[in-house]
mmCIF file of C-alpha atoms in Angstrom:
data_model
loop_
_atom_site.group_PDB
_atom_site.id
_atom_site.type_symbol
_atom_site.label_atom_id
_atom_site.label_comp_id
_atom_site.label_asym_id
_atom_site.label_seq_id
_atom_site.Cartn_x
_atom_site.Cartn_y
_atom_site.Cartn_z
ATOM 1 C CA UNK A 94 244.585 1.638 5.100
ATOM 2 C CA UNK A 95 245.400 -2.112 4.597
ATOM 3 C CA UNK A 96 243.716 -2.822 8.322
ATOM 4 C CA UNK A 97 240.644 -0.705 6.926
ATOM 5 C CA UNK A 98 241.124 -2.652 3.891
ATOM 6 C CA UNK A 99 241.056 -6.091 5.571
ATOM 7 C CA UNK A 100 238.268 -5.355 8.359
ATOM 8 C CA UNK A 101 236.068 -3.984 5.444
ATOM 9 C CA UNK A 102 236.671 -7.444 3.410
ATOM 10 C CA UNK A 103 235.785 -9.221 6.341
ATOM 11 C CA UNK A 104 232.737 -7.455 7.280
ATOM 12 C CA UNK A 105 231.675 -4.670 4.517
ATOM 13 C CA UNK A 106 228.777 -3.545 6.557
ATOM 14 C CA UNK A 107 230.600 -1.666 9.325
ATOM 15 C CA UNK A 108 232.192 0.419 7.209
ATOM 16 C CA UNK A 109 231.250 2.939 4.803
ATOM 17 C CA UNK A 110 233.422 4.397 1.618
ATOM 18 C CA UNK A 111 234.086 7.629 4.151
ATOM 19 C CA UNK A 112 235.735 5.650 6.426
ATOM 20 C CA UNK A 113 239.098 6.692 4.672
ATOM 21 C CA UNK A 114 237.844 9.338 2.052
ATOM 22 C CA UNK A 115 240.096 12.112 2.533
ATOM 23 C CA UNK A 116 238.565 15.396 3.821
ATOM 24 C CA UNK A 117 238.499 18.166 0.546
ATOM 25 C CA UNK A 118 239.591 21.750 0.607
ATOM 26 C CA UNK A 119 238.541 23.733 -2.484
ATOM 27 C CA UNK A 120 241.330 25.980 -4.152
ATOM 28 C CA UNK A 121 241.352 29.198 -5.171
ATOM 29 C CA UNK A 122 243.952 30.201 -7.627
ATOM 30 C CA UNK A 123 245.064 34.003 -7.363
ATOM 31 C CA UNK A 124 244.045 36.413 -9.880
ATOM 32 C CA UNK A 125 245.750 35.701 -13.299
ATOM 33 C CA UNK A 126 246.418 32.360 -12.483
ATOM 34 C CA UNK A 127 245.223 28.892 -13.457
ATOM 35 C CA UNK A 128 244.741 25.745 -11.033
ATOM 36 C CA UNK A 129 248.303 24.344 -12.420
ATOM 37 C CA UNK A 130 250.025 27.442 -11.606
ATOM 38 C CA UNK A 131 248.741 27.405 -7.859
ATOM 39 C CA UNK A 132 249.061 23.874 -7.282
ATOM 40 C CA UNK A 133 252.764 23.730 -8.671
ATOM 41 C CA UNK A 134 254.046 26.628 -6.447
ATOM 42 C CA UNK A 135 256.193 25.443 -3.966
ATOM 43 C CA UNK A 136 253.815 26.988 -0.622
ATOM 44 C CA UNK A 137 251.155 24.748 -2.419
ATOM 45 C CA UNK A 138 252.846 21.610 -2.344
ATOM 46 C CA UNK A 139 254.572 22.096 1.058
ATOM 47 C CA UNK A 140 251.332 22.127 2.026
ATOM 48 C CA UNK A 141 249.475 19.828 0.497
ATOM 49 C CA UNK A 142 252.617 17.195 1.739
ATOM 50 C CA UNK A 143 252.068 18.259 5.008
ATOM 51 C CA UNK A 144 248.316 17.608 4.943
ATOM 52 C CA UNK A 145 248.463 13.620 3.696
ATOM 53 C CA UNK A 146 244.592 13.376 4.926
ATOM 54 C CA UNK A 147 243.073 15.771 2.636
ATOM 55 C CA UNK A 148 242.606 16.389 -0.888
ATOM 56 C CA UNK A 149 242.909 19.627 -2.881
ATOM 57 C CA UNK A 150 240.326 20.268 -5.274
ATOM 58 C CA UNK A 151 241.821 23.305 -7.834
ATOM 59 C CA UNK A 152 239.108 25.132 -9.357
ATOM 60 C CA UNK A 153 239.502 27.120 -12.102
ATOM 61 C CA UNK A 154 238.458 30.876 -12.403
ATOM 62 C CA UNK A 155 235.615 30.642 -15.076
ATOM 63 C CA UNK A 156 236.624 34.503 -16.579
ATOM 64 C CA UNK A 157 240.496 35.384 -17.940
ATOM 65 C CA UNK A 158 241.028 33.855 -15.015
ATOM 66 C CA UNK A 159 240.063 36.079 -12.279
ATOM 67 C CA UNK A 160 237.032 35.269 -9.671
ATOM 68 C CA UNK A 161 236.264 39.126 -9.643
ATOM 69 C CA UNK A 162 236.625 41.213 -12.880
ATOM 70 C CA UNK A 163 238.188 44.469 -13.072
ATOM 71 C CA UNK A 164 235.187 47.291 -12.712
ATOM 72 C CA UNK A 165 234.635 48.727 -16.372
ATOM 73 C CA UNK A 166 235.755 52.363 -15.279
ATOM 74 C CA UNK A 167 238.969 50.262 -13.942
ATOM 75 C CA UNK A 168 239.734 50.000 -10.141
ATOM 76 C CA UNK A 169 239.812 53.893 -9.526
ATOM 77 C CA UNK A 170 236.035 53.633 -10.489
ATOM 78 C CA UNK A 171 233.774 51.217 -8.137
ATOM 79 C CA UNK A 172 231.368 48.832 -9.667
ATOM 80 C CA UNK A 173 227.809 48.775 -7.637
ATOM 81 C CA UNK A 174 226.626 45.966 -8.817
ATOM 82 C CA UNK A 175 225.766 43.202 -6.481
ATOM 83 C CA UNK A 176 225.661 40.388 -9.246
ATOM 84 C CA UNK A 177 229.021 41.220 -10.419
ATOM 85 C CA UNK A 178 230.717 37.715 -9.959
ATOM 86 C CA UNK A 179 227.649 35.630 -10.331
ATOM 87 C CA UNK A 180 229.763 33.326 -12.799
ATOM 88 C CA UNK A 181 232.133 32.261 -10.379
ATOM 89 C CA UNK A 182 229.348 32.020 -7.860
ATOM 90 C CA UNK A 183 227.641 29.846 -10.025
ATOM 91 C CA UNK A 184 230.736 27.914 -11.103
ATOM 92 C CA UNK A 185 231.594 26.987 -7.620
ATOM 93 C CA UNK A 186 228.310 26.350 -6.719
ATOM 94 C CA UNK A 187 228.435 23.429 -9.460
ATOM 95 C CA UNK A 188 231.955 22.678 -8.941
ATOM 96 C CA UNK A 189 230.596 21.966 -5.247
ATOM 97 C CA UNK A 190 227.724 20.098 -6.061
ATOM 98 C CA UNK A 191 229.486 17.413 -8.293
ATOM 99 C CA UNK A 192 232.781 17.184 -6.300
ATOM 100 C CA UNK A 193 231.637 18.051 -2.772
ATOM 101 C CA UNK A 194 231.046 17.903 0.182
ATOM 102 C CA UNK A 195 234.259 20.111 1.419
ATOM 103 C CA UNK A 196 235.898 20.382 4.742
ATOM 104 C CA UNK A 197 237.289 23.695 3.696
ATOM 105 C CA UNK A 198 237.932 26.410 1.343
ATOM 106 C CA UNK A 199 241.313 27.718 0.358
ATOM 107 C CA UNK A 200 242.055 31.110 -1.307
ATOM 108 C CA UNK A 201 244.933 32.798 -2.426
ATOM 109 C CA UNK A 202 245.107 36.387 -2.807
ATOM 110 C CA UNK A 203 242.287 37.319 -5.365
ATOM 111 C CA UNK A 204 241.071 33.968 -4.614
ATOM 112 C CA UNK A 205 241.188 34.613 -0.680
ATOM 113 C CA UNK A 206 239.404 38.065 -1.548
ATOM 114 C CA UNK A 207 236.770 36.039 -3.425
ATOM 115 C CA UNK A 208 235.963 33.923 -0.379
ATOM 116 C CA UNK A 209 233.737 36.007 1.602
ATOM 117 C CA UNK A 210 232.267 37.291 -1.414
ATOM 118 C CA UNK A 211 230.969 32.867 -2.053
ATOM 119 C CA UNK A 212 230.382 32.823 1.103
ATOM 120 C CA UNK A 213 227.785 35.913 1.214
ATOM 121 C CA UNK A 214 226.060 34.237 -1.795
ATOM 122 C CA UNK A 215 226.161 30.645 -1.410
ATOM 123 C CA UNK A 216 224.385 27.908 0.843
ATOM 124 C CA UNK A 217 227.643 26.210 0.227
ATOM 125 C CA UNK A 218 229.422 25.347 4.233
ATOM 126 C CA UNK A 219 232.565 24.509 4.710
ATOM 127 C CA UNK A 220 234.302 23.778 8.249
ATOM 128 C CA UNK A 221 237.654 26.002 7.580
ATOM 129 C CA UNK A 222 238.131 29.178 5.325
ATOM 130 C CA UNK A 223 241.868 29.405 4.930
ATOM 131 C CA UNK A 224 242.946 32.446 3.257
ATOM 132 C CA UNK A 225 246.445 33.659 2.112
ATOM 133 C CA UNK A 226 247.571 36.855 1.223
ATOM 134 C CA UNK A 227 244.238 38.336 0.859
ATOM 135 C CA UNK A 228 242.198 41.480 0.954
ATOM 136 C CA UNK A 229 238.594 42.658 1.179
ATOM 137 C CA UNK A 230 237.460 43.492 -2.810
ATOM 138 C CA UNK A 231 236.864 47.043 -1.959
ATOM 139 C CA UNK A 232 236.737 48.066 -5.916
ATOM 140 C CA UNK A 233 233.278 46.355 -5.975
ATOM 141 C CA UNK A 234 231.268 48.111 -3.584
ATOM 142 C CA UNK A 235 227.859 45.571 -4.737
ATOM 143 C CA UNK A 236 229.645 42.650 -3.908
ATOM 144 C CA UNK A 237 231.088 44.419 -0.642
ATOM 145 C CA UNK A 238 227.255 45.313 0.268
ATOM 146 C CA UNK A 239 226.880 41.526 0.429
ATOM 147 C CA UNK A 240 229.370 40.558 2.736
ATOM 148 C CA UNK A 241 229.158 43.315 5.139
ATOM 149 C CA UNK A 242 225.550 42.166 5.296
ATOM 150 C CA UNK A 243 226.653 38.969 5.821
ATOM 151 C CA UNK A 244 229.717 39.161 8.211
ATOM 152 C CA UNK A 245 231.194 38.142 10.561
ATOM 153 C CA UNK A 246 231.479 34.958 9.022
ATOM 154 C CA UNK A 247 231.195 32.407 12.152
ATOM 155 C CA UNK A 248 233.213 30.072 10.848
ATOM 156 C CA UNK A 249 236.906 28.935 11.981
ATOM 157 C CA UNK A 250 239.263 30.978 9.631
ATOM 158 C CA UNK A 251 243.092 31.671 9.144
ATOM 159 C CA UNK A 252 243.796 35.217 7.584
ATOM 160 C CA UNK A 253 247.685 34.680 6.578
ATOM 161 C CA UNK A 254 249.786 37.691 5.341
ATOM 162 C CA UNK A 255 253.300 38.019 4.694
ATOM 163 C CA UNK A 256 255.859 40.786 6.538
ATOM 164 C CA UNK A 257 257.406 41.878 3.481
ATOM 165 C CA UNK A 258 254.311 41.294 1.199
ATOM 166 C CA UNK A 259 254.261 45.369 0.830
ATOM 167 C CA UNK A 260 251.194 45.250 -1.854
ATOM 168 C CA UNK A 261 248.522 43.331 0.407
ATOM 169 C CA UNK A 262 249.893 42.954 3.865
ATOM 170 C CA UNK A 263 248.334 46.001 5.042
ATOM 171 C CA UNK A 264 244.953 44.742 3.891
ATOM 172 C CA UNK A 265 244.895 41.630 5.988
ATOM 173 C CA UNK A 266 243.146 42.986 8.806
ATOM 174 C CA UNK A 267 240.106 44.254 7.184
ATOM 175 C CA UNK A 268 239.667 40.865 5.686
ATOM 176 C CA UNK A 269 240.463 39.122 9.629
ATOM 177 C CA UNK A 270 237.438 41.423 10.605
ATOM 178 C CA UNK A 271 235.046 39.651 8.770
ATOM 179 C CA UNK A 272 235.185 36.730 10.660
ATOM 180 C CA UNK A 273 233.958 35.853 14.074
ATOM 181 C CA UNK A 274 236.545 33.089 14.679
ATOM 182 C CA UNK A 275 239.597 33.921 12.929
ATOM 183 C CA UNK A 276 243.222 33.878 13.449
#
Protein backbone atom coordinates (compact mmCIF):
# COMPACT_ATOMS: atom_id res chain seq x y z
CA UNK A 1 0.00 0.00 0.00
CA UNK A 2 2.82 2.51 0.85
CA UNK A 3 4.25 1.98 -3.01
CA UNK A 4 0.49 2.70 -4.10
CA UNK A 5 0.64 5.36 -1.63
CA UNK A 6 3.84 6.99 -2.96
CA UNK A 7 3.23 6.45 -6.88
CA UNK A 8 -0.29 8.03 -6.30
CA UNK A 9 1.48 11.21 -4.49
CA UNK A 10 3.69 11.44 -7.25
CA UNK A 11 1.32 11.22 -10.00
CA UNK A 12 -2.54 11.16 -8.70
CA UNK A 13 -3.85 10.78 -12.16
CA UNK A 14 -2.89 7.15 -12.84
CA UNK A 15 -4.55 5.95 -10.17
CA UNK A 16 -7.98 5.84 -9.05
CA UNK A 17 -9.42 5.32 -5.22
CA UNK A 18 -10.13 1.43 -6.51
CA UNK A 19 -6.78 0.88 -7.03
CA UNK A 20 -6.62 -0.65 -3.41
CA UNK A 21 -10.40 -0.59 -2.35
CA UNK A 22 -10.96 -3.91 -1.07
CA UNK A 23 -13.44 -6.13 -2.99
CA UNK A 24 -17.01 -6.42 -0.63
CA UNK A 25 -18.94 -9.53 0.16
CA UNK A 26 -22.38 -8.86 1.69
CA UNK A 27 -23.32 -11.00 4.88
CA UNK A 28 -26.07 -12.78 5.69
CA UNK A 29 -26.62 -13.55 9.28
CA UNK A 30 -28.59 -16.93 9.95
CA UNK A 31 -32.04 -16.87 11.09
CA UNK A 32 -32.30 -15.49 14.72
CA UNK A 33 -29.21 -13.86 14.53
CA UNK A 34 -27.85 -10.33 14.32
CA UNK A 35 -24.71 -9.07 12.18
CA UNK A 36 -22.55 -9.15 15.63
CA UNK A 37 -23.44 -12.61 16.31
CA UNK A 38 -22.27 -13.82 12.73
CA UNK A 39 -19.34 -11.77 12.46
CA UNK A 40 -17.99 -12.81 16.03
CA UNK A 41 -18.29 -16.61 15.39
CA UNK A 42 -15.14 -18.08 15.08
CA UNK A 43 -15.85 -19.67 11.06
CA UNK A 44 -16.52 -15.87 10.45
CA UNK A 45 -13.39 -14.52 11.51
CA UNK A 46 -11.19 -17.43 10.28
CA UNK A 47 -12.43 -16.33 7.33
CA UNK A 48 -12.51 -13.01 7.09
CA UNK A 49 -8.42 -13.32 8.33
CA UNK A 50 -7.88 -15.45 5.62
CA UNK A 51 -9.40 -13.09 3.04
CA UNK A 52 -7.11 -9.71 3.96
CA UNK A 53 -8.36 -8.24 0.37
CA UNK A 54 -11.94 -8.03 1.01
CA UNK A 55 -14.32 -6.47 3.22
CA UNK A 56 -17.41 -7.92 4.93
CA UNK A 57 -20.36 -5.89 4.86
CA UNK A 58 -22.96 -7.50 7.80
CA UNK A 59 -26.39 -6.69 7.04
CA UNK A 60 -28.92 -6.91 9.33
CA UNK A 61 -32.25 -8.91 8.90
CA UNK A 62 -34.86 -5.99 8.83
CA UNK A 63 -37.78 -8.47 10.69
CA UNK A 64 -37.05 -10.34 14.38
CA UNK A 65 -34.28 -10.98 12.62
CA UNK A 66 -35.03 -13.45 10.03
CA UNK A 67 -34.77 -12.69 6.04
CA UNK A 68 -37.87 -15.05 5.56
CA UNK A 69 -40.72 -15.09 8.18
CA UNK A 70 -42.30 -18.07 9.47
CA UNK A 71 -45.67 -18.77 7.18
CA UNK A 72 -48.74 -17.68 9.45
CA UNK A 73 -50.19 -21.36 9.52
CA UNK A 74 -46.40 -22.13 10.76
CA UNK A 75 -43.98 -24.23 8.56
CA UNK A 76 -46.39 -27.34 8.26
CA UNK A 77 -48.63 -24.80 6.31
CA UNK A 78 -46.96 -23.15 3.00
CA UNK A 79 -47.27 -19.50 2.37
CA UNK A 80 -48.09 -18.71 -1.56
CA UNK A 81 -47.30 -15.54 -1.60
CA UNK A 82 -44.67 -14.33 -3.93
CA UNK A 83 -44.07 -10.89 -2.08
CA UNK A 84 -43.48 -12.56 1.12
CA UNK A 85 -39.91 -11.15 1.90
CA UNK A 86 -40.21 -7.96 -0.02
CA UNK A 87 -38.68 -6.14 3.18
CA UNK A 88 -35.53 -7.77 3.07
CA UNK A 89 -35.59 -7.48 -0.68
CA UNK A 90 -35.99 -4.01 -0.36
CA UNK A 91 -33.54 -3.63 2.53
CA UNK A 92 -30.76 -5.15 0.60
CA UNK A 93 -31.58 -3.52 -2.34
CA UNK A 94 -30.78 -0.14 -0.35
CA UNK A 95 -28.17 -1.61 1.71
CA UNK A 96 -26.59 -2.29 -1.90
CA UNK A 97 -27.16 0.87 -3.35
CA UNK A 98 -25.43 3.02 -0.58
CA UNK A 99 -22.60 0.55 0.28
CA UNK A 100 -22.10 -1.27 -3.03
CA UNK A 101 -20.87 -2.35 -5.56
CA UNK A 102 -20.16 -6.13 -4.17
CA UNK A 103 -17.90 -8.80 -5.40
CA UNK A 104 -20.01 -11.32 -3.61
CA UNK A 105 -22.73 -12.38 -1.42
CA UNK A 106 -22.38 -14.49 1.67
CA UNK A 107 -25.19 -16.42 3.45
CA UNK A 108 -25.43 -18.49 6.29
CA UNK A 109 -28.05 -20.93 6.76
CA UNK A 110 -31.41 -18.90 6.65
CA UNK A 111 -29.31 -16.30 5.19
CA UNK A 112 -27.80 -18.79 2.47
CA UNK A 113 -31.58 -19.92 1.92
CA UNK A 114 -32.43 -16.24 1.39
CA UNK A 115 -29.88 -15.87 -1.40
CA UNK A 116 -31.55 -17.23 -4.33
CA UNK A 117 -34.68 -15.90 -3.16
CA UNK A 118 -32.54 -11.80 -3.70
CA UNK A 119 -31.29 -13.06 -6.37
CA UNK A 120 -34.76 -14.02 -8.20
CA UNK A 121 -35.93 -10.47 -7.28
CA UNK A 122 -33.16 -8.16 -7.56
CA UNK A 123 -31.06 -6.48 -10.47
CA UNK A 124 -28.47 -6.58 -7.79
CA UNK A 125 -25.00 -8.86 -9.44
CA UNK A 126 -22.55 -10.06 -7.62
CA UNK A 127 -19.42 -12.18 -8.96
CA UNK A 128 -19.57 -15.08 -6.10
CA UNK A 129 -22.66 -16.44 -4.08
CA UNK A 130 -21.07 -18.25 -1.19
CA UNK A 131 -23.46 -20.10 0.82
CA UNK A 132 -23.05 -22.12 4.11
CA UNK A 133 -25.15 -24.50 5.59
CA UNK A 134 -28.10 -23.72 3.56
CA UNK A 135 -31.33 -24.98 2.14
CA UNK A 136 -33.92 -24.14 -0.51
CA UNK A 137 -37.03 -22.17 1.58
CA UNK A 138 -39.43 -24.82 0.63
CA UNK A 139 -42.13 -23.50 3.40
CA UNK A 140 -42.75 -20.54 1.00
CA UNK A 141 -43.87 -21.99 -2.08
CA UNK A 142 -44.41 -17.92 -3.68
CA UNK A 143 -41.02 -17.15 -3.09
CA UNK A 144 -39.94 -20.76 -4.39
CA UNK A 145 -42.12 -19.95 -7.69
CA UNK A 146 -39.57 -17.16 -8.15
CA UNK A 147 -36.48 -18.86 -8.09
CA UNK A 148 -37.37 -21.92 -9.90
CA UNK A 149 -38.36 -19.40 -12.55
CA UNK A 150 -35.28 -17.94 -12.23
CA UNK A 151 -32.67 -20.79 -11.80
CA UNK A 152 -30.05 -21.98 -12.48
CA UNK A 153 -28.40 -19.09 -11.25
CA UNK A 154 -25.23 -18.71 -13.74
CA UNK A 155 -23.17 -17.41 -11.45
CA UNK A 156 -19.90 -19.00 -9.72
CA UNK A 157 -21.26 -20.44 -6.35
CA UNK A 158 -19.99 -22.58 -3.32
CA UNK A 159 -22.88 -24.66 -1.63
CA UNK A 160 -20.97 -25.70 1.79
CA UNK A 161 -22.60 -28.26 4.20
CA UNK A 162 -21.32 -29.91 7.12
CA UNK A 163 -21.05 -34.06 7.63
CA UNK A 164 -22.50 -34.07 10.93
CA UNK A 165 -24.80 -30.98 10.40
CA UNK A 166 -27.87 -33.65 10.71
CA UNK A 167 -30.68 -30.70 10.50
CA UNK A 168 -29.62 -29.15 6.98
CA UNK A 169 -26.97 -31.30 5.44
CA UNK A 170 -29.36 -33.28 3.58
CA UNK A 171 -30.78 -30.13 2.02
CA UNK A 172 -27.60 -28.95 0.41
CA UNK A 173 -28.11 -30.46 -2.80
CA UNK A 174 -31.36 -29.04 -3.73
CA UNK A 175 -29.92 -25.66 -3.03
CA UNK A 176 -26.38 -26.80 -5.34
CA UNK A 177 -29.10 -27.42 -8.10
CA UNK A 178 -29.98 -24.06 -8.48
CA UNK A 179 -26.93 -23.01 -9.80
CA UNK A 180 -25.30 -23.49 -13.13
CA UNK A 181 -21.71 -23.12 -11.82
CA UNK A 182 -21.56 -24.34 -8.42
CA UNK A 183 -19.40 -26.37 -6.27
Amino acid sequence: RYILWSNWCNNPNTYTSNTIAKKKILALHGGGETPSSFKNQDGVIALENSLPNYEFVFAAAPNNNLWMQDPPGGKDDPTTDPNWANDSIEYLDNLVAQQGPFFGILGYSQGAAFIPVYLANTSNIFDIALMYNGYLPSTHQGLMSSVNASAPFDIPAVVFSGEYDYAFKDMASDLYDKFSNGI
